[in-house]
XYZ file of C-alpha atoms in Angstrom:
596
model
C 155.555 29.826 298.192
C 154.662 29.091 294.554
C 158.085 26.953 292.893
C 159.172 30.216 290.369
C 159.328 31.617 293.838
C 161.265 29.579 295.640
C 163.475 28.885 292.616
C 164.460 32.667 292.491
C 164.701 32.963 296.270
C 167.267 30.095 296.331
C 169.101 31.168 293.383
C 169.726 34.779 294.956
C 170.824 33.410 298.495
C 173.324 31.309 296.865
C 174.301 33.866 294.000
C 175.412 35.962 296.758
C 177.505 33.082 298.480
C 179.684 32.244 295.800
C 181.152 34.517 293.958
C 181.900 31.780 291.038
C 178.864 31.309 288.970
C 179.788 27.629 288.125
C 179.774 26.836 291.610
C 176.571 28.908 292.315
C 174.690 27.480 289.648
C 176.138 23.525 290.816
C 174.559 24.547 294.066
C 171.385 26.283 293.088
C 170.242 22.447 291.232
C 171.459 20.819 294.534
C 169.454 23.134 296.488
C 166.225 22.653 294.500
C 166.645 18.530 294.846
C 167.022 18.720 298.357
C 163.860 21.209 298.587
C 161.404 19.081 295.908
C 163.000 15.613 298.246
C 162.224 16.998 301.401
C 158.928 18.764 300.796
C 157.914 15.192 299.554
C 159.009 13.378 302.012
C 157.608 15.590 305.072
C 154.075 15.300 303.327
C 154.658 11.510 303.125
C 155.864 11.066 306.455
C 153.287 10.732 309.135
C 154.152 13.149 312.241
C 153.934 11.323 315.537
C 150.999 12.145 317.978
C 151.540 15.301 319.710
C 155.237 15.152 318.777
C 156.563 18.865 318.387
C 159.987 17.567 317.078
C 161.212 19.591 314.308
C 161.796 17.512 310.814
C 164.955 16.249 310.698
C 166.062 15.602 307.202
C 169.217 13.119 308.730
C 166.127 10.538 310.224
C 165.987 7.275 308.518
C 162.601 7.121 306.973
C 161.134 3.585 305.675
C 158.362 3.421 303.362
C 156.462 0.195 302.261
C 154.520 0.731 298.508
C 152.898 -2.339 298.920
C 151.013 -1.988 295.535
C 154.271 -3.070 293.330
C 153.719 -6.453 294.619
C 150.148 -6.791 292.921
C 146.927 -6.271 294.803
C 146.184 -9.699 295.850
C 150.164 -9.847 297.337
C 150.919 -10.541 300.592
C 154.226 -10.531 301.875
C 155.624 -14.362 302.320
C 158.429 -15.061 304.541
C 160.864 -14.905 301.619
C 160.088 -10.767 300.837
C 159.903 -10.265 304.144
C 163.673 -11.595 304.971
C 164.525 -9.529 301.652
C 163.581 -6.256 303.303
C 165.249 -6.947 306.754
C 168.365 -8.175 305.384
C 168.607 -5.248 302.786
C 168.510 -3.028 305.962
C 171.288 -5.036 307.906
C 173.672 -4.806 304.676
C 172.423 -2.691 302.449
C 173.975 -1.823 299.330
C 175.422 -5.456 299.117
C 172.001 -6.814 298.534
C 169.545 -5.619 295.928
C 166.978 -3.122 297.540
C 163.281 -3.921 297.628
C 161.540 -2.695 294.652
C 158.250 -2.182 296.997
C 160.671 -0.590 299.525
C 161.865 3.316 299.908
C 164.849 3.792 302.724
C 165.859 7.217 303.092
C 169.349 7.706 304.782
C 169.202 3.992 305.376
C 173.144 4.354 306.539
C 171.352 5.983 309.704
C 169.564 3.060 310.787
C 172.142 1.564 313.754
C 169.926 -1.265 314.549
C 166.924 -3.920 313.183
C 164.833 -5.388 316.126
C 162.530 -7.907 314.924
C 159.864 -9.867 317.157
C 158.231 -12.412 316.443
C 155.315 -12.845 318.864
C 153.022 -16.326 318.598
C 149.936 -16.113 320.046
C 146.448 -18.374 320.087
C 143.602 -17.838 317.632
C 141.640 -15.616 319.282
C 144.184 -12.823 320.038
C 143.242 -10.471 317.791
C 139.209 -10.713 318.790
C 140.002 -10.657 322.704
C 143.603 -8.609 322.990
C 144.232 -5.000 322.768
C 147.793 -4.258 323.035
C 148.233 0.058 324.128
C 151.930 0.039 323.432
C 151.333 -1.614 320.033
C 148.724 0.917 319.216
C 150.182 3.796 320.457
C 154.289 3.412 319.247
C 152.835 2.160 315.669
C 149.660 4.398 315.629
C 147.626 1.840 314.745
C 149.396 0.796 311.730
C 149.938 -2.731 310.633
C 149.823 -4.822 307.402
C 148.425 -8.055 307.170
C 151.044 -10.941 306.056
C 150.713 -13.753 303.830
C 149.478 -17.260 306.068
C 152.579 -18.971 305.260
C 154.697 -16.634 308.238
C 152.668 -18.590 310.596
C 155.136 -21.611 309.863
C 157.948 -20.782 312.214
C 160.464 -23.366 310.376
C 160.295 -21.523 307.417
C 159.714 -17.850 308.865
C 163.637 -18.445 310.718
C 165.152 -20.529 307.879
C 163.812 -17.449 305.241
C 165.381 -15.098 308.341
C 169.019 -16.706 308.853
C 169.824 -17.486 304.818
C 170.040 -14.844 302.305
C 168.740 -14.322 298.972
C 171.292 -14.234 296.523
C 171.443 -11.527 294.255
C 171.962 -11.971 290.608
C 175.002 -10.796 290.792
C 176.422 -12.225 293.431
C 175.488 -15.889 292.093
C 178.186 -14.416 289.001
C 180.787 -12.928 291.041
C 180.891 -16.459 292.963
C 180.944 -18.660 290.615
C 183.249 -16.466 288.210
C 186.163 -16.168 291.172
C 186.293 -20.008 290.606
C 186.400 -20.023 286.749
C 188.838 -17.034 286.327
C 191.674 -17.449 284.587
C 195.004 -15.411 285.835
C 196.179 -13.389 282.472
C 199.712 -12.253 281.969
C 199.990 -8.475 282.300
C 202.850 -8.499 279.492
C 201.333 -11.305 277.114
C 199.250 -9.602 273.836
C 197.550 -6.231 273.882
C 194.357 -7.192 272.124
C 191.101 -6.080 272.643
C 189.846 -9.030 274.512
C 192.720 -8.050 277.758
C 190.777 -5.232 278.278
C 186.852 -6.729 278.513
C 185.532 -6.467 281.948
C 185.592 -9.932 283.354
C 181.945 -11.593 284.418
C 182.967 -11.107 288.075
C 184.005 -7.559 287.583
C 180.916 -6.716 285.852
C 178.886 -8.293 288.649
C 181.126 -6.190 291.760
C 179.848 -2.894 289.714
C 176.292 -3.684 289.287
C 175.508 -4.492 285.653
C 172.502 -5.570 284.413
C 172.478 -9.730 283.975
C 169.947 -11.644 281.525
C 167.264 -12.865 283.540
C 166.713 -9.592 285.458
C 163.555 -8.429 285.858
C 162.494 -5.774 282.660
C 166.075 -6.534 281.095
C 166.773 -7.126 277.659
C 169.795 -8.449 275.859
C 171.306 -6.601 273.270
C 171.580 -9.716 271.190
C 169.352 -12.925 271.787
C 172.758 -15.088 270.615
C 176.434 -13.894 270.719
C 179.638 -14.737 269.052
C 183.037 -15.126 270.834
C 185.519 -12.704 270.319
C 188.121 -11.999 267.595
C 190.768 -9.794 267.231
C 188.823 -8.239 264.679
C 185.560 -7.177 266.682
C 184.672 -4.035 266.366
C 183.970 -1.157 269.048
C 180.530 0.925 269.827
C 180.983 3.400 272.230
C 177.836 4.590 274.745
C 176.539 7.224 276.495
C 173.313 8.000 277.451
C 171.543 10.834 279.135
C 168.713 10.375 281.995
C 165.998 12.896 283.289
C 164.271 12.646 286.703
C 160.580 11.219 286.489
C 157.559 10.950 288.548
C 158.767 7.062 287.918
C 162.292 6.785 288.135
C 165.535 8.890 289.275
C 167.419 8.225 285.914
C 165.106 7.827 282.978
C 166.513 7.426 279.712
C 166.047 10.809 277.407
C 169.049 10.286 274.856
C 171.262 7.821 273.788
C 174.209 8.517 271.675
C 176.327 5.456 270.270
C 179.915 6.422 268.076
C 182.039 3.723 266.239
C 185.082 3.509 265.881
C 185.721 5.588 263.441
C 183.737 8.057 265.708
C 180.864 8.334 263.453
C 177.259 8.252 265.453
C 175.264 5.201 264.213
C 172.576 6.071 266.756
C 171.435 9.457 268.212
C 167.753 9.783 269.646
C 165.971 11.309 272.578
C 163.435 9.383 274.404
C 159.878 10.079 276.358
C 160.490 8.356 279.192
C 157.607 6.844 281.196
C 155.707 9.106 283.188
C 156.159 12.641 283.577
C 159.632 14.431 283.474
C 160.038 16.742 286.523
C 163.706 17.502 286.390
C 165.755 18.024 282.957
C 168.711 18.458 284.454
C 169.745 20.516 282.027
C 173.193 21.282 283.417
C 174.365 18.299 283.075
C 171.885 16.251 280.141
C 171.670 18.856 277.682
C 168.291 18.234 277.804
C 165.682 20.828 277.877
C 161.954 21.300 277.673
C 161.506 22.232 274.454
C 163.989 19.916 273.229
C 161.432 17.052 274.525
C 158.004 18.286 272.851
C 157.010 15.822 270.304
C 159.284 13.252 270.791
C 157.521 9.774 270.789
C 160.558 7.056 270.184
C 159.824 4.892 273.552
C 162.337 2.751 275.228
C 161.195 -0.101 273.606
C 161.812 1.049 269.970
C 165.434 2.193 271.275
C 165.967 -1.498 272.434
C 164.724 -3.297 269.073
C 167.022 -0.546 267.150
C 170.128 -1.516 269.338
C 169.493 -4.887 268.840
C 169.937 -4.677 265.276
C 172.324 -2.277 265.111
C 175.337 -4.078 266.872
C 176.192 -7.138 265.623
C 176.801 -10.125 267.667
C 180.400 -9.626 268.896
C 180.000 -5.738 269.354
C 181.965 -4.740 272.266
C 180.817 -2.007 274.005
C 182.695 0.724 275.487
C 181.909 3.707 277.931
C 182.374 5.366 281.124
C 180.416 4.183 284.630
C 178.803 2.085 281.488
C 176.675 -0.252 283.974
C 174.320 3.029 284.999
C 173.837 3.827 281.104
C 173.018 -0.057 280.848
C 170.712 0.424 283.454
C 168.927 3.062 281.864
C 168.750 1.066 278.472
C 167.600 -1.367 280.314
C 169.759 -3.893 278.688
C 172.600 -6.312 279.130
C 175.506 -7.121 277.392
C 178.422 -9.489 277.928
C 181.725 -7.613 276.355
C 181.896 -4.289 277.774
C 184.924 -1.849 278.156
C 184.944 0.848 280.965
C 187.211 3.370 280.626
C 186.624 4.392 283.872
C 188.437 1.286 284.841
C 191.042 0.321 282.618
C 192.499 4.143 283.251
C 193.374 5.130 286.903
C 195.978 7.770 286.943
C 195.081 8.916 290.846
C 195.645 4.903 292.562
C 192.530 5.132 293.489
C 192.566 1.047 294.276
C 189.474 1.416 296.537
C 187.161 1.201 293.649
C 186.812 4.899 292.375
C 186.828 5.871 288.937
C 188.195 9.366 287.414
C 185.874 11.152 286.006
C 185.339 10.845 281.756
C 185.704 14.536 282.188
C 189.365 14.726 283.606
C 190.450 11.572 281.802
C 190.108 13.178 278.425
C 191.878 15.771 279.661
C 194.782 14.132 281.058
C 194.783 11.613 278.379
C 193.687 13.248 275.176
C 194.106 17.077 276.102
C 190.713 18.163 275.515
C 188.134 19.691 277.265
C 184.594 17.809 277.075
C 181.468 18.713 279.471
C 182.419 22.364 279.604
C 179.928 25.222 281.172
C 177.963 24.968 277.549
C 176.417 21.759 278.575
C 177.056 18.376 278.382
C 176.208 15.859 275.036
C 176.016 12.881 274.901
C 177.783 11.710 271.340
C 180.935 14.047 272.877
C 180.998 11.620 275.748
C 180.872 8.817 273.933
C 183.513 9.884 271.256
C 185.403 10.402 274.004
C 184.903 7.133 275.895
C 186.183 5.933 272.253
C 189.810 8.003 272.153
C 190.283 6.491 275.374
C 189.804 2.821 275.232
C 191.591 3.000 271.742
C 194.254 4.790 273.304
C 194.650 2.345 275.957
C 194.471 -0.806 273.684
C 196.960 0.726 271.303
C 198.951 1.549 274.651
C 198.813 -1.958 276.297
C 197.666 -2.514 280.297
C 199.969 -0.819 281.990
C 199.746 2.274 280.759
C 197.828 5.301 282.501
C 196.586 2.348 285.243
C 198.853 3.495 288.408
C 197.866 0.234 290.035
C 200.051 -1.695 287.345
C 203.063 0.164 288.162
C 202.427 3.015 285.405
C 203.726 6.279 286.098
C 203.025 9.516 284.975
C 204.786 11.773 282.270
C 204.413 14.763 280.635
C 203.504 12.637 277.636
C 200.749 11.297 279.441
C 198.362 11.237 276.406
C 200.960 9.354 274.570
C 201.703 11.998 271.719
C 198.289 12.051 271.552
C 197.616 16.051 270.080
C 193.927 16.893 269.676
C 192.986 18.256 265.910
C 191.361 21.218 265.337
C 187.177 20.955 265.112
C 186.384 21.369 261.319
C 185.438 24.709 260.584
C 181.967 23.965 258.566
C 179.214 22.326 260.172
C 177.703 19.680 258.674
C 174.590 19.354 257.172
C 171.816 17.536 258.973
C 170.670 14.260 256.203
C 167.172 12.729 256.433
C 166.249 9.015 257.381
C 167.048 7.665 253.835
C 163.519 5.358 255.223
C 161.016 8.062 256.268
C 163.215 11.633 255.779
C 162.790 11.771 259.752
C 166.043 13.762 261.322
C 168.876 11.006 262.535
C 170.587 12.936 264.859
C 169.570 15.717 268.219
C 169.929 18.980 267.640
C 172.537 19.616 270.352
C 172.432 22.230 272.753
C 176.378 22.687 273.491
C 178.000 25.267 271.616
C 180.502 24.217 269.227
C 179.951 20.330 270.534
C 181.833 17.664 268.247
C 178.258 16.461 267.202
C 178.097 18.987 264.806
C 180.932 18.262 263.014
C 180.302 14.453 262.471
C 178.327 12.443 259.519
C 175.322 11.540 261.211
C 173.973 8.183 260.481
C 171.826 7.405 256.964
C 168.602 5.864 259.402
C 166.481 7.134 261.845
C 165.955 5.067 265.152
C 162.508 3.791 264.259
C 163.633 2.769 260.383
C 166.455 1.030 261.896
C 164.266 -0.737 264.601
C 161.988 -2.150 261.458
C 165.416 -4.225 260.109
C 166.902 -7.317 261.157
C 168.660 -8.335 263.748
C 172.395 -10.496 262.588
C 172.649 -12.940 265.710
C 175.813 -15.211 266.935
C 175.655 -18.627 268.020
C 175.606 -18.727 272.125
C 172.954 -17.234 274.753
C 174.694 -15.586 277.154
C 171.966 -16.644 280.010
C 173.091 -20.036 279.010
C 176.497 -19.684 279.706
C 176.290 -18.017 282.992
C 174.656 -21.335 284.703
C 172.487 -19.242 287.298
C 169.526 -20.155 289.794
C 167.181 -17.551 288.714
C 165.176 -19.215 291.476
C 165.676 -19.479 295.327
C 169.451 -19.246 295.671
C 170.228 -18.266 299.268
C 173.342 -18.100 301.256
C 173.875 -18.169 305.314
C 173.035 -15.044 306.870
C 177.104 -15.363 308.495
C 178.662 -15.233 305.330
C 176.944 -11.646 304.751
C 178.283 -10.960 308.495
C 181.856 -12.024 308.114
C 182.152 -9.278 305.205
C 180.219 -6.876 307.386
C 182.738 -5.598 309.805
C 179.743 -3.358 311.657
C 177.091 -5.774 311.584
C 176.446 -8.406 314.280
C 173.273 -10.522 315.172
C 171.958 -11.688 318.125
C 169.272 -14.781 317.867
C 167.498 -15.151 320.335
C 164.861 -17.995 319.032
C 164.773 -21.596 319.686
C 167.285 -22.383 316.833
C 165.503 -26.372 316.973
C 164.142 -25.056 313.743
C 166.697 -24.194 311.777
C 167.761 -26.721 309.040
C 171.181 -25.867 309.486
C 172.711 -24.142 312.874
C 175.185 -21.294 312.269
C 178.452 -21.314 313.733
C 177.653 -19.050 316.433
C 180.761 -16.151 317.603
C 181.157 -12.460 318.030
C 179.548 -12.189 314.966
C 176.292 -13.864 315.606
C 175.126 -14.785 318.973
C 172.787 -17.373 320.892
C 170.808 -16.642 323.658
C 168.011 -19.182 324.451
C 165.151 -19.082 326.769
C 166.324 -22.514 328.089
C 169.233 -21.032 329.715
C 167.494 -18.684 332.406
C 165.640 -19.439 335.110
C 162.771 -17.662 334.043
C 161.594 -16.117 330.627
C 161.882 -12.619 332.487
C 165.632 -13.161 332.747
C 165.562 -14.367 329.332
C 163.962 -11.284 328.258
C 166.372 -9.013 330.353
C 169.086 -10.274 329.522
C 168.497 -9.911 325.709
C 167.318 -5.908 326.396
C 170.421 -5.455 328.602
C 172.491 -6.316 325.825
C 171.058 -5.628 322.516
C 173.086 -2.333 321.900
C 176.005 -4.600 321.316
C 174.363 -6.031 317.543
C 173.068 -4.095 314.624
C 170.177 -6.951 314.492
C 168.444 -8.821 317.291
C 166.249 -11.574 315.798
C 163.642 -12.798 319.229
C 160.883 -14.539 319.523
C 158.340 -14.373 322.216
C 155.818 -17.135 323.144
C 152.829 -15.317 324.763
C 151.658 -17.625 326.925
C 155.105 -17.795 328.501
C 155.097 -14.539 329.314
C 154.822 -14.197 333.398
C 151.591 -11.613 334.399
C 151.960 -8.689 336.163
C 151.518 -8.782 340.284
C 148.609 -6.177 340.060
C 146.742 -7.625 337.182
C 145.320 -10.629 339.801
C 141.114 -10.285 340.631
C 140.168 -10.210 344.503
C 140.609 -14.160 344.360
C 144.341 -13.888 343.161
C 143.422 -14.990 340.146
C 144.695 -14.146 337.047
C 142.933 -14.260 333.625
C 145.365 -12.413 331.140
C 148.869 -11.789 330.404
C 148.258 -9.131 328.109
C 149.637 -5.864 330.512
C 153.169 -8.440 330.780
C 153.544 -8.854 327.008
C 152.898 -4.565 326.875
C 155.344 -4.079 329.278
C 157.909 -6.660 327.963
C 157.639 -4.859 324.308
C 158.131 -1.721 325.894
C 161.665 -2.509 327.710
C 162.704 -4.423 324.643
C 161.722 -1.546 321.963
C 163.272 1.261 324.475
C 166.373 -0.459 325.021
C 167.118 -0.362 321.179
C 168.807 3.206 320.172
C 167.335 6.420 318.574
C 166.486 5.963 314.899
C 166.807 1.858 315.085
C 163.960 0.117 312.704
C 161.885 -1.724 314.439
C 159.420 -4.421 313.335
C 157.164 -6.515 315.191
C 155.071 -9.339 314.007
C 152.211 -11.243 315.800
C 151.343 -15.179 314.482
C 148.553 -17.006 315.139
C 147.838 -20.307 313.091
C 145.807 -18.726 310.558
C 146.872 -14.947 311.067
C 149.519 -12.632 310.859
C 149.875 -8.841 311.499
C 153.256 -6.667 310.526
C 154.230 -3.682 312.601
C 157.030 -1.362 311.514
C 158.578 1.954 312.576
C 161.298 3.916 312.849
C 162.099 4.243 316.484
């Protein structure tokens, strides 16, 4: 079915389940992602061997681009603990830029095997359950996994993510501030251990930028830029940066631009961007230019203000120590678990106005009013409209706050006083505040040519973080995990430090049995009690089959024992577990992975 098609054919069958067009039109673009993510990922998925199981769009898939690590890359032991640890915790860790996980929450368990072998395994050895439960599919790893010491040390101690290095080292530094001491705008800047716990970009991050190569501390008198951005779907990238809108605080834009994003834009997302097709044709300002005009834009103890303000970060791909989030400071619902109100209902329980109506939404509307708010607030003090602080509501909830009437007269669009380029989008929204509003006197690429006014600190300085190999014990990630346990079953002789071992994470050497048999079963007959099982196998410990014996009783290989081993271990794991399987020899390693 050609896409106008299917487009109309979805649109109908949910037109005619909903009688509210809002709602059918909120479900129509939800319908459409979930076709366009499904039809890719049932091309991309390879189907099983004479499997006749229908797709099921719940199954975990995994998906290794191993071309983002560079073509002469091999995975070390390091990337490969990244990717094996990301699926024990998930979110809590950064995910795998060469990895895809869809529905990763569906994956119940990680089995990984480490199987040493001799040299000449791979010439002499053919392995049918290997071949047939990973269809032949393996990746060679880098020679370095063939040092076991390393391969379990990378295994049992986890990378540390940028921001977790911050959030850890800020808990100690924090000072405790007095709810009821002064209101200024410095009690209401996101602290460096807040900002990491939401995920904000951090100098030294890969393809980040700072806003400002040196900063200035903070004064009373440092002035507010509100943000707000607006992001497309790409053949590249979920969010792509398409507009950015930035307001003062005398809610004048000083920056309004759309932006080609890299590669190809295959969902506007109209609804909720503003963006449209032919509102893209012709535009050529690039990230980069948007960066260079930030950076001289704001001056070095800008605080910036917003809503969710780490995603529109992300999609600036920039940094920046003094931020505000509105979405934070405000919480009229006690929502203490970490959820935000949306910028949409804030405004109107705070300012009483409507923003992000059924005529679109804009991007210098949400930033004005990411501006009202965090004004409102500061001129308000903590506790007010922030339920957690004891605040509670009234009917003068927007503190006398009465929105003015929109000006009647439109103003008139003025050239780049540089090139007599347009300053500002033409917006999309009927009526939008944008249109009301003295755009700014230079265009985004005049204002990108200028200089930069820059503080006297480096933020990257201050922080004091390993941008190197900072890793933590794999049990401090399981202590926070209440779902995840481990069971190792290795010879722990090789780790440099032992973990203490509990209901968390679990020992079971081969020393201990009678026989590596019982060694083996007695890891399969209790692996569904851990959401990882770390094992090693040593092949030529593995006890041969009774049948595989010549005439003479002799008995050449162990191969058919190692098969059927791997089989009891692999089945006893549950449906939809990820399991991955590598084979060391001295000088070579092989990587098998699947979704069971």
């Amino acid at each position: 079915m050609a896409k106008r098609e299917l487009r109309r054919s979805l649109k109908s069958e949910i037109d005619n389940l909903f009688a509210s067009p809002e709602t059918a039109e909120n479900e129509f673009q939800q319908a459409t992602k979930r076709q366009k993510r499904d039809d890719s990922e049932s091309s991309s998925t390879p189907k099983s061997s004479g499997s006749s199981q229908p797709f099921d769009p719940n199954r975990p898939r995994v998906t290794l681009h191993l071309n983002r690590l560079g073509n002469s890359f091999r995975i070390d032991c390091e990337t490969l603990a990244h990717f094996i640890h990301y699926t024990l915790f998930g979110n809590s860790l950064m995910k795998p830029r060469w990895t895809a996980i869809a529905n990763h929450r569906n994956i119940p368990q990680t089995l990984v095997i480490r199987i040493n072998v001799q040299e000449d395994f791979f010439m002499t050895t053919n392995l049918k359950f290997l071949n047939d439960f990973f269809e032949r599919r393996w990746i060679e790893l880098d020679s370095e996994i063939s040092d076991r010491s390393l391969f379990w040390n990378s295994m049992m101690n986890v990378r540390l993510t940028l921001q977790e290095q911050v959030r850890r080292k800020s808990e100690k530094m924090q000072k405790t501030f007095d709810i009821l001491g002064k209101h200024d705008k410095s009690n209401f800047i996101l602290t460096t251990a807040q900002l990491a716990d939401r995920g904000f970009p951090f100098p030294g991050e890969e393809g980040i930028v700072p806003t400002k190569r040196r900063y200035k501390k903070l004064s009373p008198s440092s002035p507010l830029f509100s943000v707000d951005c607006e992001m497309c779907e790409t053949t590249t990238a979920n969010r792509a940066l398409t507009r950015i809108s930035i307001v003062d605080e005398e809610q004048n834009t000083i920056l309004d631009t759309l932006v080609k994003p890299d590669g190809d834009i295959t969902d506007y997302v109209t609804r909720y961007s503003g963006i449209t097709e032919k509102m893209m044709e012709g535009v050529t300002t690039t990230l980069a230019d948007v960066q260079k005009a930030v950076q001289n834009l704001l001056p070095p103890d800008a605080i910036l203000v917003g809503h969710s303000l780490e995603f529109d970060l992300r999609a600036m791909r920039m940094t920046h120590p003094f931020c505000i989030d509105v979405g934070h400071t405000l919480n009229y619902t006690n929502s203490a678990s970490g959820g935000r109100n949306s910028l949409k209902n804030l405004s109107e329980f705070f300012l009483g106005v409507q923003i992000q109506t059924k005529f679109g939404h804009c991007s210098y509307e949400d930033a004005w009013a990411a501006m009202r708010l965090a004004q409102l607030k500061i001129e308000k003090g903590l506790m007010f409209g922030n339920t957690s602080f004891g605040w509670k509501y009234t009917r003068d909830a927007n503190g006398g706050v009465v929105e003015e009437a929109l000006q009647t007269e439109v103003v008139s669009t003025v050239p780049c006083s540089g090139c007599t380029q347009p300053t500002v989008v033409g917006c999309t929204v009927l009526n939008c505040r944008c249109r009301f509003v003295n755009g700014p006197s230079k265009c985004v690429h005049c204002v990108k040519l200028g200089e930069s006014i820059e503080g006297d600190f480096d933020w990257q300085d201050t922080l004091d973080l390993d941008l190197d190999k900072t890793t933590s014990p794999i049990e401090s990630y399981l202590k926070k995990d209440k779902m995840t346990s481990l069971m190792c079953a290795f010879d722990n002789s090789f780790l440099d430090k032992l973990p203490t071992f509990s209901k968390k994470i679990r020992s079971k050497q081969s020393s201990s049995f009678p026989s590596y048999d019982s060694f083996i079963n007695s890891v399969a007959s209790e692996m569904l009690n851990d959401s990882g099982i770390f094992l090693e196998i040593e092949k030529e410990r593995v006890e041969p089959l009774e049948d595989s014996a010549d005439e003479t009783g002799e008995v050449f290989d162990n191969s058919e024992g190692l098969n059927t081993m791997l089989e009891k271990l692999v089945g006893a794991t549950t449906r939809n577990s990820l399991v991955i399987i590598i084979v060391s020899s001295p000088s070579k390693n092989i990587l098998f992975n699947r979704i069971k």
